Amino acid sequence: MMVDVFDLVIFGGTGDLSRKKLLPALYAGFVAGRVAADSRIVLTSRSGLKGKVYDWLKGVFDESQPACAVEKDQLETFASMVQVLELGLTEGGDDWAALKAALDCDDDRPLVHFLAIPPGLFTSTCELLGEYGLNCDRARVVLEKPLGNDLASAQAINADVGKTFREDQTFRIDHYLGKEAVQNLLALRFSNILFEELWSGRTIDHIQITIAENQGVQGRAGFYEGTGAMRDMVQNHLLQLLCLVAMEPPARMDADSIRDEKLKVLKSLKPMTSAEIERNVVRGQYLAGAMNGQAVGSYAEDLELEHASHTETFVALKANIQNWRWAGVPFYLRTGKRLPDRFAEIVIQFKSVPHSPHPGWGDRINPNRFIIRLQPEDHLALRMMVKNHGAKAETLKEVEMNLDINGNDGMRLGPYLRLILDAARGDQSLFVHRDEVEHAWRWVDSIIEHWEKSEEPPESYQSGTWGPYEAHDLMTRDGREWFHETSGRKVAR
Ligand code: BG6
């Protein structure tokens, strides 16, 4: 097992992402022996910290439980690795001199700057990192999404960051790429002839990718109202998953080869005309409703908005990839807040058999489906028809063949730890190249521009339902159904 020693600066170190995801992941990594105790973690914050780091971390972990138990001794050691510095991000001064001093060391251990701050601060922070010599060769910068708000702002950020950090020092994170089942998708596709041979429009009918969330947007007012699900989830997570499903086999599993193939997919996404957007893209906003028997408010109530908002909390769309492998195979993408369940899943639905020799079974034979479940658990399953045990030979039933991919290798360390360790090692395979970000924006921008021009509000859906009726219709009018509607199993496990 590799134990990593590094220096990590989290800008926005006492903020939401750091408290909910980064620190719990780092602590679990430390307990699992993946992060060495002489690593240094600096959290920068606008207002510093009153009180002891230990007490603050304890409070953080009480709320955002790491993947392991929090023991006093271990937390004491971990707290001794963490330092909180008050730091402004728009101009230099004594605070920046203190940061530089905190990071001085005479070895060449990796130095990772994790920018868990709004993208509007990326430029000034990178400039200051350059000014204080913190962009040296051992340094890397990790940029948390959203990378801009549209193509133009993403290009500006990429250009500005590029003045201080080389592309091989720049790590644009999409935490979905760090999820275990995503790694497995690549392993499975490119290490088994069985799947690869079937992986095209010759045998695949369509693909569904869903990221469903049951939470609303409480507590993220400032961020969400100007963003919406298209920018928050489709531009990055959903399109990245689509790329991994659709990409050609890379020549090698290295960063350049993988990213080149993903980029080709993004370049092949068919741009939609206004009429196609109207027909193939559904957006929705949640109304009040009930979740687990509890009354919950609408989007506008959650954000305490005094005006009507057109921000979408739900998107379902049909995308087409214009290349030889995928011509004619629709990719249905869907994401939403306040849906009945939380899960992320890719469903590869194969074509129906051309003819059934079982009398009367022609239209009752379910097509094969390969299901890649990314959360809440990692899970791969193949749905197939078999003979109904004990019944007459011509009676069939559908079974799910589950592939055990979890093994016994202990605690799940989670995507953020994996990606921070990759950044420390300089491995960019699971990070997004600037060209990918820009092409994804180009495709998404045209849809958002159409919405802005049309001035139509999003469809509404009740909290605790599967989104607007139009999302259901998007499938049924093509003679298809969302998998959760037909799978016959409860979605959450
Ligand atoms: C983030 C989005 O990138 O991903 C959030 O900004 C969303 O709105 C989150 O809730 C979902 O991530 P996960 O890993 O919990 O599915």
Short mmCIF file of C-alpha atoms and ligand atoms in Angstrom, two decimals:
data_model
loop_
_atom_site.label_atom_id
_atom_site.label_comp_id
_atom_site.label_asym_id
_atom_site.label_seq_id
_atom_site.Cartn_x
_atom_site.Cartn_y
_atom_site.Cartn_z
CA MET A 1 0.00 0.00 0.00
CA MET A 2 1.29 3.43 -0.89
CA VAL A 3 1.52 6.02 1.87
CA ASP A 4 1.60 9.55 0.57
CA VAL A 5 3.41 12.51 2.11
CA PHE A 6 2.35 15.87 0.79
CA ASP A 7 1.50 19.42 1.68
CA LEU A 8 -2.06 20.39 0.97
CA VAL A 9 -3.53 23.86 1.13
CA ILE A 10 -7.31 24.00 1.01
CA PHE A 11 -8.43 27.49 0.01
CA GLY A 12 -11.91 27.78 1.47
CA GLY A 13 -10.66 25.35 4.11
CA THR A 14 -13.42 25.99 6.62
CA GLY A 15 -16.16 26.10 3.95
CA ASP A 16 -18.85 23.65 3.01
CA LEU A 17 -16.93 21.38 0.63
CA SER A 18 -13.97 21.15 2.95
CA ARG A 19 -16.09 20.31 6.01
CA LYS A 20 -18.43 17.91 4.24
CA LYS A 21 -16.12 16.07 1.87
CA LEU A 22 -12.42 16.95 1.93
CA LEU A 23 -11.58 16.79 5.64
CA PRO A 24 -13.60 13.60 6.33
CA ALA A 25 -11.89 12.00 3.31
CA LEU A 26 -8.43 13.07 4.47
CA TYR A 27 -9.07 11.83 8.00
CA ALA A 28 -10.28 8.45 6.73
CA GLY A 29 -7.20 8.31 4.49
CA PHE A 30 -4.95 9.08 7.44
CA VAL A 31 -6.60 6.38 9.61
CA ALA A 32 -6.30 3.88 6.76
CA GLY A 33 -2.59 4.67 6.53
CA ARG A 34 -2.81 6.28 3.10
CA VAL A 35 -1.90 9.79 4.23
CA ALA A 36 1.38 9.99 6.15
CA ALA A 37 1.35 11.72 9.54
CA ASP A 38 4.08 14.13 8.45
CA SER A 39 1.87 15.52 5.70
CA ARG A 40 0.79 19.10 6.32
CA ILE A 41 -2.71 20.39 5.74
CA VAL A 42 -3.26 24.15 5.73
CA LEU A 43 -6.82 25.45 5.74
CA THR A 44 -7.21 29.02 4.66
CA SER A 45 -10.22 30.95 5.82
CA ARG A 46 -11.46 34.53 5.65
CA SER A 47 -11.90 34.81 9.38
CA GLY A 48 -9.46 32.28 10.85
CA LEU A 49 -10.47 30.00 13.68
CA LYS A 50 -11.36 30.82 17.26
CA GLY A 51 -10.39 27.97 19.55
CA LYS A 52 -8.43 24.77 19.06
CA VAL A 53 -8.14 22.93 15.75
CA TYR A 54 -8.90 19.66 17.56
CA ASP A 55 -12.25 20.91 18.88
CA TRP A 56 -13.21 22.39 15.55
CA LEU A 57 -12.36 19.18 13.69
CA LYS A 58 -14.31 17.15 16.20
CA GLY A 59 -17.37 19.30 15.51
CA VAL A 60 -16.82 18.95 11.76
CA PHE A 61 -16.61 15.14 11.99
CA ASP A 62 -19.64 14.91 14.26
CA GLU A 63 -21.60 16.44 11.41
CA SER A 64 -19.92 14.96 8.34
CA GLN A 65 -19.04 11.50 9.46
CA PRO A 66 -15.80 10.15 7.94
CA ALA A 67 -15.83 6.56 6.66
CA CYS A 68 -14.20 5.40 9.92
CA ALA A 69 -14.75 5.90 13.63
CA VAL A 70 -13.20 9.06 15.07
CA GLU A 71 -10.86 8.07 17.93
CA LYS A 72 -9.35 10.61 20.30
CA ASP A 73 -5.69 9.63 19.78
CA GLN A 74 -5.95 9.54 16.05
CA LEU A 75 -7.85 12.80 15.91
CA GLU A 76 -5.15 14.42 18.06
CA THR A 77 -2.45 13.34 15.62
CA PHE A 78 -4.55 14.41 12.65
CA ALA A 79 -5.26 17.80 14.26
CA SER A 80 -1.52 18.30 14.72
CA MET A 81 -1.15 18.01 10.94
CA VAL A 82 -3.74 20.73 10.35
CA GLN A 83 -3.15 24.45 10.55
CA VAL A 84 -5.78 27.13 9.95
CA LEU A 85 -4.61 30.45 8.49
CA GLU A 86 -6.62 33.62 8.03
CA LEU A 87 -6.02 34.67 4.44
CA GLY A 88 -7.47 37.17 1.99
CA LEU A 89 -7.67 36.01 -1.60
CA THR A 90 -7.54 39.30 -3.45
CA GLU A 91 -4.29 40.87 -2.29
CA GLY A 92 -1.02 39.80 -0.75
CA GLY A 93 0.38 40.83 2.63
CA ASP A 94 1.56 39.35 5.91
CA ASP A 95 -1.04 36.59 5.68
CA TRP A 96 0.46 35.39 2.40
CA ALA A 97 3.97 35.63 3.82
CA ALA A 98 2.75 33.43 6.71
CA LEU A 99 1.33 30.91 4.23
CA LYS A 100 4.62 30.78 2.39
CA ALA A 101 6.50 30.28 5.66
CA ALA A 102 4.10 27.50 6.71
CA LEU A 103 4.89 25.62 3.52
CA ASP A 104 8.64 26.03 3.48
CA CYS A 105 10.44 22.75 3.39
CA ASP A 106 13.65 21.56 1.86
CA ASP A 107 12.41 18.40 0.20
CA ASP A 108 10.46 18.13 -3.00
CA ARG A 109 7.29 16.65 -1.56
CA PRO A 110 4.22 17.52 -3.60
CA LEU A 111 2.39 20.71 -2.76
CA VAL A 112 -1.29 20.63 -3.68
CA HIS A 113 -3.39 23.81 -3.69
CA PHE A 114 -7.05 22.84 -3.60
CA LEU A 115 -9.27 25.76 -4.64
CA ALA A 116 -12.56 25.03 -2.86
CA ILE A 117 -13.69 28.61 -3.46
CA PRO A 118 -16.04 30.33 -5.93
CA PRO A 119 -14.56 30.46 -9.44
CA GLY A 120 -14.61 34.27 -9.30
CA LEU A 121 -11.63 33.98 -6.91
CA PHE A 122 -9.57 31.51 -8.98
CA THR A 123 -7.74 34.21 -10.93
CA SER A 124 -6.61 36.38 -8.02
CA THR A 125 -5.69 33.35 -5.90
CA CYS A 126 -3.53 31.89 -8.67
CA GLU A 127 -1.88 35.26 -9.28
CA LEU A 128 -0.99 35.48 -5.59
CA LEU A 129 0.29 31.90 -5.57
CA GLY A 130 2.59 32.91 -8.43
CA GLU A 131 3.65 36.14 -6.74
CA TYR A 132 4.65 34.26 -3.57
CA GLY A 133 6.51 31.55 -5.49
CA LEU A 134 3.99 28.87 -4.52
CA ASN A 135 3.64 27.68 -8.12
CA CYS A 136 7.10 26.04 -8.04
CA ASP A 137 7.65 22.68 -9.75
CA ARG A 138 6.40 20.64 -6.80
CA ALA A 139 3.10 22.56 -6.84
CA ARG A 140 -0.21 21.56 -8.41
CA VAL A 141 -3.50 23.39 -8.39
CA VAL A 142 -6.82 21.57 -8.06
CA LEU A 143 -9.84 23.50 -9.34
CA GLU A 144 -13.19 22.52 -7.95
CA LYS A 145 -16.21 22.94 -10.19
CA PRO A 146 -18.02 24.99 -11.36
CA LEU A 147 -15.32 26.10 -13.74
CA GLY A 148 -17.05 29.28 -14.81
CA ASN A 149 -20.64 29.89 -15.66
CA ASP A 150 -20.42 29.50 -19.42
CA LEU A 151 -17.86 28.97 -22.17
CA ALA A 152 -16.49 32.50 -22.09
CA SER A 153 -15.93 32.56 -18.33
CA ALA A 154 -14.40 29.05 -18.39
CA GLN A 155 -11.99 30.13 -21.13
CA ALA A 156 -11.06 33.21 -19.13
CA ILE A 157 -10.38 31.12 -16.00
CA ASN A 158 -8.37 28.57 -17.95
CA ALA A 159 -6.30 31.34 -19.54
CA ASP A 160 -5.74 33.11 -16.20
CA VAL A 161 -4.81 29.95 -14.29
CA GLY A 162 -2.54 29.06 -17.22
CA LYS A 163 -0.47 32.20 -16.57
CA THR A 164 0.64 30.75 -13.23
CA PHE A 165 0.35 26.97 -13.60
CA ARG A 166 1.25 24.78 -16.58
CA GLU A 167 -1.49 22.44 -17.87
CA ASP A 168 0.37 19.47 -16.32
CA GLN A 169 0.14 21.25 -12.94
CA THR A 170 -3.59 21.98 -13.32
CA PHE A 171 -6.10 19.44 -12.01
CA ARG A 172 -9.76 20.17 -12.80
CA ILE A 173 -11.68 17.93 -10.48
CA ASP A 174 -14.94 16.15 -11.20
CA HIS A 175 -15.47 13.97 -8.16
CA TYR A 176 -17.68 11.59 -10.14
CA LEU A 177 -14.54 10.40 -11.92
CA GLY A 178 -13.13 9.32 -8.56
CA LYS A 179 -16.04 7.00 -7.78
CA GLU A 180 -15.11 3.35 -7.57
CA ALA A 181 -17.73 2.06 -10.00
CA VAL A 182 -16.51 4.54 -12.63
CA GLN A 183 -13.04 3.00 -12.44
CA ASN A 184 -14.71 -0.34 -12.79
CA LEU A 185 -16.57 0.75 -15.88
CA LEU A 186 -13.23 1.45 -17.56
CA ALA A 187 -11.67 -1.78 -16.30
CA LEU A 188 -14.64 -3.76 -17.47
CA ARG A 189 -14.96 -2.14 -20.87
CA PHE A 190 -11.31 -2.35 -21.79
CA SER A 191 -10.29 -5.63 -20.19
CA ASN A 192 -13.12 -7.88 -21.38
CA ILE A 193 -13.72 -8.66 -25.00
CA LEU A 194 -17.22 -9.73 -24.03
CA PHE A 195 -18.40 -6.21 -23.33
CA GLU A 196 -16.32 -4.36 -25.86
CA GLU A 197 -17.62 -6.44 -28.74
CA LEU A 198 -21.21 -5.59 -27.81
CA TRP A 199 -20.58 -1.93 -27.05
CA SER A 200 -22.15 -0.12 -30.01
CA GLY A 201 -25.35 0.72 -31.83
CA ARG A 202 -25.30 -2.71 -33.43
CA THR A 203 -26.46 -4.29 -30.16
CA ILE A 204 -27.27 -1.38 -27.82
CA ASP A 205 -30.70 0.23 -28.05
CA HIS A 206 -30.08 3.21 -25.78
CA ILE A 207 -28.30 4.37 -22.65
CA GLN A 208 -29.71 6.04 -19.54
CA ILE A 209 -27.62 7.95 -17.03
CA THR A 210 -29.37 9.18 -13.89
CA ILE A 211 -28.08 11.12 -10.91
CA ALA A 212 -31.05 11.44 -8.56
CA GLU A 213 -30.88 13.33 -5.29
CA ASN A 214 -33.46 13.49 -2.55
CA GLN A 215 -32.08 16.63 -0.95
CA GLY A 216 -33.28 20.11 -1.91
CA VAL A 217 -31.04 23.16 -2.17
CA GLN A 218 -31.34 24.47 1.39
CA GLY A 219 -28.23 26.26 2.55
CA ARG A 220 -26.85 26.83 -0.96
CA ALA A 221 -28.92 29.85 -1.86
CA GLY A 222 -26.09 32.06 -3.06
CA PHE A 223 -24.69 29.40 -5.33
CA TYR A 224 -27.70 27.60 -6.72
CA GLU A 225 -29.94 30.43 -7.86
CA GLY A 226 -27.45 31.61 -10.47
CA THR A 227 -26.48 28.07 -11.46
CA GLY A 228 -29.22 25.45 -11.85
CA ALA A 229 -28.98 21.75 -12.60
CA MET A 230 -27.69 22.14 -16.16
CA ARG A 231 -24.55 23.95 -15.01
CA ASP A 232 -24.26 22.17 -11.66
CA MET A 233 -24.66 18.57 -12.81
CA VAL A 234 -25.08 18.13 -16.59
CA GLN A 235 -22.13 20.20 -17.81
CA ASN A 236 -19.74 18.17 -15.69
CA HIS A 237 -20.81 14.96 -13.92
CA LEU A 238 -23.36 13.71 -16.44
CA LEU A 239 -21.33 14.58 -19.52
CA GLN A 240 -18.22 13.03 -17.99
CA LEU A 241 -20.11 9.80 -17.34
CA LEU A 242 -21.43 9.89 -20.90
CA CYS A 243 -17.84 10.27 -22.16
CA LEU A 244 -16.65 7.24 -20.21
CA VAL A 245 -19.47 5.10 -21.57
CA ALA A 246 -19.07 6.31 -25.14
CA MET A 247 -15.32 6.80 -25.60
CA GLU A 248 -13.22 4.61 -27.87
CA PRO A 249 -10.65 2.36 -26.19
CA PRO A 250 -7.60 4.52 -25.43
CA ALA A 251 -4.24 3.23 -26.64
CA ARG A 252 -2.93 3.36 -23.06
CA MET A 253 -4.55 4.10 -19.72
CA ASP A 254 -2.59 7.32 -19.33
CA ALA A 255 -4.01 10.79 -18.86
CA ASP A 256 -3.39 12.06 -22.39
CA SER A 257 -4.82 9.00 -24.10
CA ILE A 258 -7.95 8.87 -21.91
CA ARG A 259 -8.60 12.59 -22.14
CA ASP A 260 -8.11 12.63 -25.92
CA GLU A 261 -10.79 9.97 -26.31
CA LYS A 262 -13.23 11.74 -23.99
CA LEU A 263 -12.70 14.96 -25.90
CA LYS A 264 -13.60 13.24 -29.18
CA VAL A 265 -16.94 12.24 -27.65
CA LEU A 266 -17.68 15.79 -26.53
CA LYS A 267 -16.82 17.05 -30.00
CA SER A 268 -19.24 14.51 -31.49
CA LEU A 269 -22.22 15.56 -29.37
CA LYS A 270 -24.87 16.71 -31.80
CA PRO A 271 -25.71 20.38 -31.25
CA MET A 272 -29.47 20.84 -30.94
CA THR A 273 -31.62 23.27 -32.89
CA SER A 274 -34.22 25.28 -30.97
CA ALA A 275 -36.93 22.85 -32.05
CA GLU A 276 -34.83 19.91 -30.84
CA ILE A 277 -34.19 21.59 -27.50
CA GLU A 278 -37.92 22.15 -27.07
CA ARG A 279 -38.53 18.50 -27.81
CA ASN A 280 -35.54 16.75 -26.25
CA VAL A 281 -34.72 18.75 -23.13
CA VAL A 282 -36.98 18.95 -20.09
CA ARG A 283 -36.30 21.24 -17.17
CA GLY A 284 -38.18 21.40 -13.94
CA GLN A 285 -38.28 23.12 -10.58
CA TYR A 286 -39.55 21.47 -7.42
CA LEU A 287 -42.69 22.53 -5.61
CA ALA A 288 -43.51 21.79 -1.99
CA GLY A 289 -44.35 18.17 -1.23
CA ALA A 290 -43.55 15.38 1.19
CA MET A 291 -40.36 13.41 1.68
CA ASN A 292 -40.50 10.38 3.97
CA GLY A 293 -43.76 11.63 5.41
CA GLN A 294 -42.33 15.08 6.23
CA ALA A 295 -43.66 18.22 4.57
CA VAL A 296 -40.96 20.07 2.61
CA GLY A 297 -41.01 23.49 0.98
CA SER A 298 -40.71 24.51 -2.65
CA TYR A 299 -37.47 25.68 -4.26
CA ALA A 300 -38.51 29.33 -3.83
CA GLU A 301 -39.37 28.71 -0.17
CA ASP A 302 -36.10 26.88 0.48
CA LEU A 303 -34.16 29.83 -0.88
CA GLU A 304 -36.51 32.40 0.65
CA LEU A 305 -36.86 34.05 -2.73
CA GLU A 306 -39.10 37.03 -3.05
CA HIS A 307 -39.29 36.81 -6.82
CA ALA A 308 -40.23 34.07 -9.26
CA SER A 309 -37.21 32.06 -10.36
CA HIS A 310 -36.54 30.20 -13.61
CA THR A 311 -33.65 28.20 -12.14
CA GLU A 312 -34.04 24.52 -12.90
CA THR A 313 -33.57 21.86 -10.23
CA PHE A 314 -34.27 19.04 -12.68
CA VAL A 315 -33.09 18.25 -16.19
CA ALA A 316 -33.83 15.27 -18.42
CA LEU A 317 -32.57 15.24 -21.97
CA LYS A 318 -31.90 13.10 -24.98
CA ALA A 319 -28.44 13.50 -26.50
CA ASN A 320 -27.01 12.02 -29.67
CA ILE A 321 -23.42 11.29 -30.50
CA GLN A 322 -22.53 11.65 -34.13
CA ASN A 323 -19.98 8.97 -34.77
CA TRP A 324 -19.87 5.50 -36.27
CA ARG A 325 -20.24 3.62 -32.99
CA TRP A 326 -23.17 5.55 -31.58
CA ALA A 327 -25.17 6.84 -34.54
CA GLY A 328 -28.86 6.27 -33.79
CA VAL A 329 -28.31 5.35 -30.10
CA PRO A 330 -29.92 7.93 -27.81
CA PHE A 331 -28.29 8.81 -24.50
CA TYR A 332 -30.95 9.86 -21.98
CA LEU A 333 -29.47 11.93 -19.15
CA ARG A 334 -31.41 12.91 -16.06
CA THR A 335 -30.70 14.63 -12.78
CA GLY A 336 -32.81 16.35 -10.17
CA LYS A 337 -33.14 17.46 -6.60
CA ARG A 338 -35.96 16.39 -4.25
CA LEU A 339 -36.59 13.18 -6.14
CA PRO A 340 -37.88 10.21 -4.15
CA ASP A 341 -34.44 8.62 -3.81
CA ARG A 342 -30.72 9.22 -3.98
CA PHE A 343 -28.82 7.12 -6.48
CA ALA A 344 -26.58 7.37 -9.52
CA GLU A 345 -26.81 4.76 -12.18
CA ILE A 346 -25.88 4.04 -15.79
CA VAL A 347 -28.13 1.61 -17.63
CA ILE A 348 -27.00 0.14 -20.92
CA GLN A 349 -30.07 -1.27 -22.57
CA PHE A 350 -29.45 -3.80 -25.33
CA LYS A 351 -31.74 -4.42 -28.29
CA SER A 352 -34.55 -6.92 -28.09
CA VAL A 353 -34.05 -10.37 -29.56
CA PRO A 354 -35.12 -10.34 -33.22
CA HIS A 355 -37.31 -13.41 -32.81
CA SER A 356 -38.41 -15.57 -29.89
CA PRO A 357 -38.83 -19.30 -30.41
CA HIS A 358 -40.84 -19.43 -27.13
CA PRO A 359 -44.50 -19.35 -28.17
CA GLY A 360 -46.33 -16.26 -26.91
CA TRP A 361 -43.18 -14.69 -25.42
CA GLY A 362 -42.14 -12.42 -28.28
CA ASP A 363 -42.99 -9.13 -26.58
CA ARG A 364 -42.51 -10.38 -23.01
CA ILE A 365 -38.79 -10.96 -23.31
CA ASN A 366 -37.12 -8.06 -21.58
CA PRO A 367 -34.07 -6.73 -23.36
CA ASN A 368 -30.76 -7.33 -21.59
CA ARG A 369 -29.63 -4.50 -19.42
CA PHE A 370 -26.24 -3.85 -17.95
CA ILE A 371 -26.46 -1.66 -14.87
CA ILE A 372 -23.60 0.28 -13.35
CA ARG A 373 -24.60 1.65 -9.97
CA LEU A 374 -22.29 4.40 -8.66
CA GLN A 375 -24.14 5.17 -5.46
CA PRO A 376 -25.28 4.73 -2.81
CA GLU A 377 -23.31 1.51 -3.33
CA ASP A 378 -20.94 0.30 -6.07
CA HIS A 379 -22.68 -2.36 -7.97
CA LEU A 380 -22.62 -3.97 -11.40
CA ALA A 381 -25.47 -6.13 -12.60
CA LEU A 382 -26.57 -7.82 -15.79
CA ARG A 383 -30.26 -8.47 -16.32
CA MET A 384 -31.02 -11.54 -18.39
CA MET A 385 -33.89 -13.85 -19.23
CA VAL A 386 -33.67 -17.43 -17.93
CA LYS A 387 -36.01 -20.37 -17.69
CA ASN A 388 -38.44 -20.03 -14.83
CA HIS A 389 -37.14 -22.66 -12.41
CA GLY A 390 -39.49 -25.60 -11.96
CA ALA A 391 -41.98 -24.26 -14.44
CA LYS A 392 -42.68 -25.50 -17.93
CA ALA A 393 -39.74 -25.13 -20.31
CA GLU A 394 -41.30 -22.28 -22.23
CA THR A 395 -41.85 -20.10 -19.15
CA LEU A 396 -39.21 -17.43 -18.79
CA LYS A 397 -38.28 -14.91 -16.14
CA GLU A 398 -35.83 -12.08 -15.76
CA VAL A 399 -32.97 -12.42 -13.28
CA GLU A 400 -30.26 -10.04 -12.19
CA MET A 401 -26.71 -11.36 -12.24
CA ASN A 402 -24.74 -9.37 -9.69
CA LEU A 403 -21.03 -8.88 -10.02
CA ASP A 404 -19.32 -8.52 -6.67
CA ILE A 405 -16.83 -5.71 -7.18
CA ASN A 406 -16.38 -4.59 -3.63
CA GLY A 407 -14.00 -7.32 -2.46
CA ASN A 408 -12.84 -7.32 1.13
CA ASP A 409 -10.37 -4.53 1.08
CA GLY A 410 -11.89 -2.66 3.97
CA MET A 411 -13.20 0.84 4.23
CA ARG A 412 -14.32 2.88 1.20
CA LEU A 413 -12.07 5.87 0.98
CA GLY A 414 -14.26 7.86 -1.34
CA PRO A 415 -13.64 9.86 -4.49
CA TYR A 416 -12.10 12.98 -2.96
CA LEU A 417 -9.27 11.13 -1.23
CA ARG A 418 -8.47 9.17 -4.37
CA LEU A 419 -8.37 12.37 -6.41
CA ILE A 420 -6.29 14.32 -3.89
CA LEU A 421 -3.77 11.46 -3.80
CA ASP A 422 -3.74 11.33 -7.61
CA ALA A 423 -3.08 15.07 -7.71
CA ALA A 424 -0.26 14.69 -5.19
CA ARG A 425 1.27 12.00 -7.40
CA GLY A 426 0.78 14.11 -10.52
CA ASP A 427 -1.58 11.64 -12.19
CA GLN A 428 -4.12 13.53 -14.31
CA SER A 429 -5.99 10.51 -15.74
CA LEU A 430 -9.09 11.20 -13.64
CA PHE A 431 -9.02 14.96 -14.08
CA VAL A 432 -10.59 16.99 -16.83
CA HIS A 433 -8.54 18.70 -19.54
CA ARG A 434 -9.33 22.34 -20.32
CA ASP A 435 -10.51 21.40 -23.82
CA GLU A 436 -13.06 18.99 -22.33
CA VAL A 437 -14.44 21.66 -20.01
CA GLU A 438 -14.72 24.11 -22.87
CA HIS A 439 -16.43 21.69 -25.28
CA ALA A 440 -18.89 20.65 -22.59
CA TRP A 441 -19.75 24.31 -21.99
CA ARG A 442 -20.17 24.93 -25.70
CA TRP A 443 -22.85 22.19 -25.92
CA VAL A 444 -24.61 23.15 -22.69
CA ASP A 445 -24.49 26.91 -23.40
CA SER A 446 -26.61 26.56 -26.51
CA ILE A 447 -29.38 24.96 -24.44
CA ILE A 448 -29.18 27.54 -21.66
CA GLU A 449 -29.19 30.38 -24.21
CA HIS A 450 -32.33 28.94 -25.75
CA TRP A 451 -34.02 28.83 -22.33
CA GLU A 452 -32.98 32.39 -21.57
CA LYS A 453 -34.35 33.62 -24.87
CA SER A 454 -37.61 31.73 -24.59
CA GLU A 455 -38.43 33.24 -21.17
CA GLU A 456 -40.62 30.20 -20.47
CA PRO A 457 -40.47 29.04 -16.85
CA PRO A 458 -39.35 25.47 -16.09
CA GLU A 459 -42.04 22.83 -15.65
CA SER A 460 -42.88 22.21 -12.03
CA TYR A 461 -42.86 18.94 -10.11
CA GLN A 462 -43.86 18.07 -6.61
CA SER A 463 -41.04 17.30 -4.18
CA GLY A 464 -40.80 13.55 -3.72
CA THR A 465 -41.81 12.71 -7.30
CA TRP A 466 -39.71 11.75 -10.32
CA GLY A 467 -39.76 15.17 -11.94
CA PRO A 468 -42.15 16.73 -14.43
CA TYR A 469 -44.44 14.54 -16.49
CA GLU A 470 -42.54 15.68 -19.61
CA ALA A 471 -39.50 13.68 -18.44
CA HIS A 472 -41.56 10.52 -18.44
CA ASP A 473 -42.96 11.50 -21.82
CA LEU A 474 -39.44 12.02 -23.24
CA MET A 475 -39.00 8.26 -22.94
CA THR A 476 -42.45 6.90 -23.59
CA ARG A 477 -42.89 8.72 -26.87
CA ASP A 478 -39.75 6.87 -28.06
CA GLY A 479 -41.33 3.62 -26.86
CA ARG A 480 -38.90 3.43 -23.91
CA GLU A 481 -39.05 3.76 -20.13
CA TRP A 482 -36.80 4.97 -17.35
CA PHE A 483 -35.28 1.90 -15.79
CA HIS A 484 -36.48 2.62 -12.26
CA GLU A 485 -40.05 2.60 -13.58
CA THR A 486 -39.75 -0.92 -14.95
CA SER A 487 -37.02 -2.59 -12.92
CA GLY A 488 -39.42 -4.05 -10.39
CA ARG A 489 -37.02 -3.36 -7.54
CA LYS A 490 -37.03 -0.62 -5.00
CA VAL A 491 -34.43 1.87 -6.06
CA ALA A 492 -32.67 2.41 -2.74
CA ARG A 493 -30.97 -0.51 -1.09
C1 BG6 B 1 -21.95 18.56 -6.68
C2 BG6 B 1 -23.12 19.48 -6.91
O1 BG6 B 1 -20.99 18.72 -7.69
O2 BG6 B 1 -22.39 17.21 -6.68
C3 BG6 B 1 -24.21 19.26 -5.88
O3 BG6 B 1 -22.67 20.84 -6.84
C4 BG6 B 1 -24.57 17.80 -5.81
O4 BG6 B 1 -25.36 20.05 -6.16
C5 BG6 B 1 -23.33 16.92 -5.67
O5 BG6 B 1 -25.44 17.61 -4.71
C6 BG6 B 1 -23.67 15.44 -5.79
O6 BG6 B 1 -22.54 14.68 -5.48
P1 BG6 B 1 -22.70 13.22 -4.87
O7 BG6 B 1 -21.35 12.62 -4.92
O8 BG6 B 1 -23.22 13.39 -3.47
O9 BG6 B 1 -23.70 12.55 -5.76
#
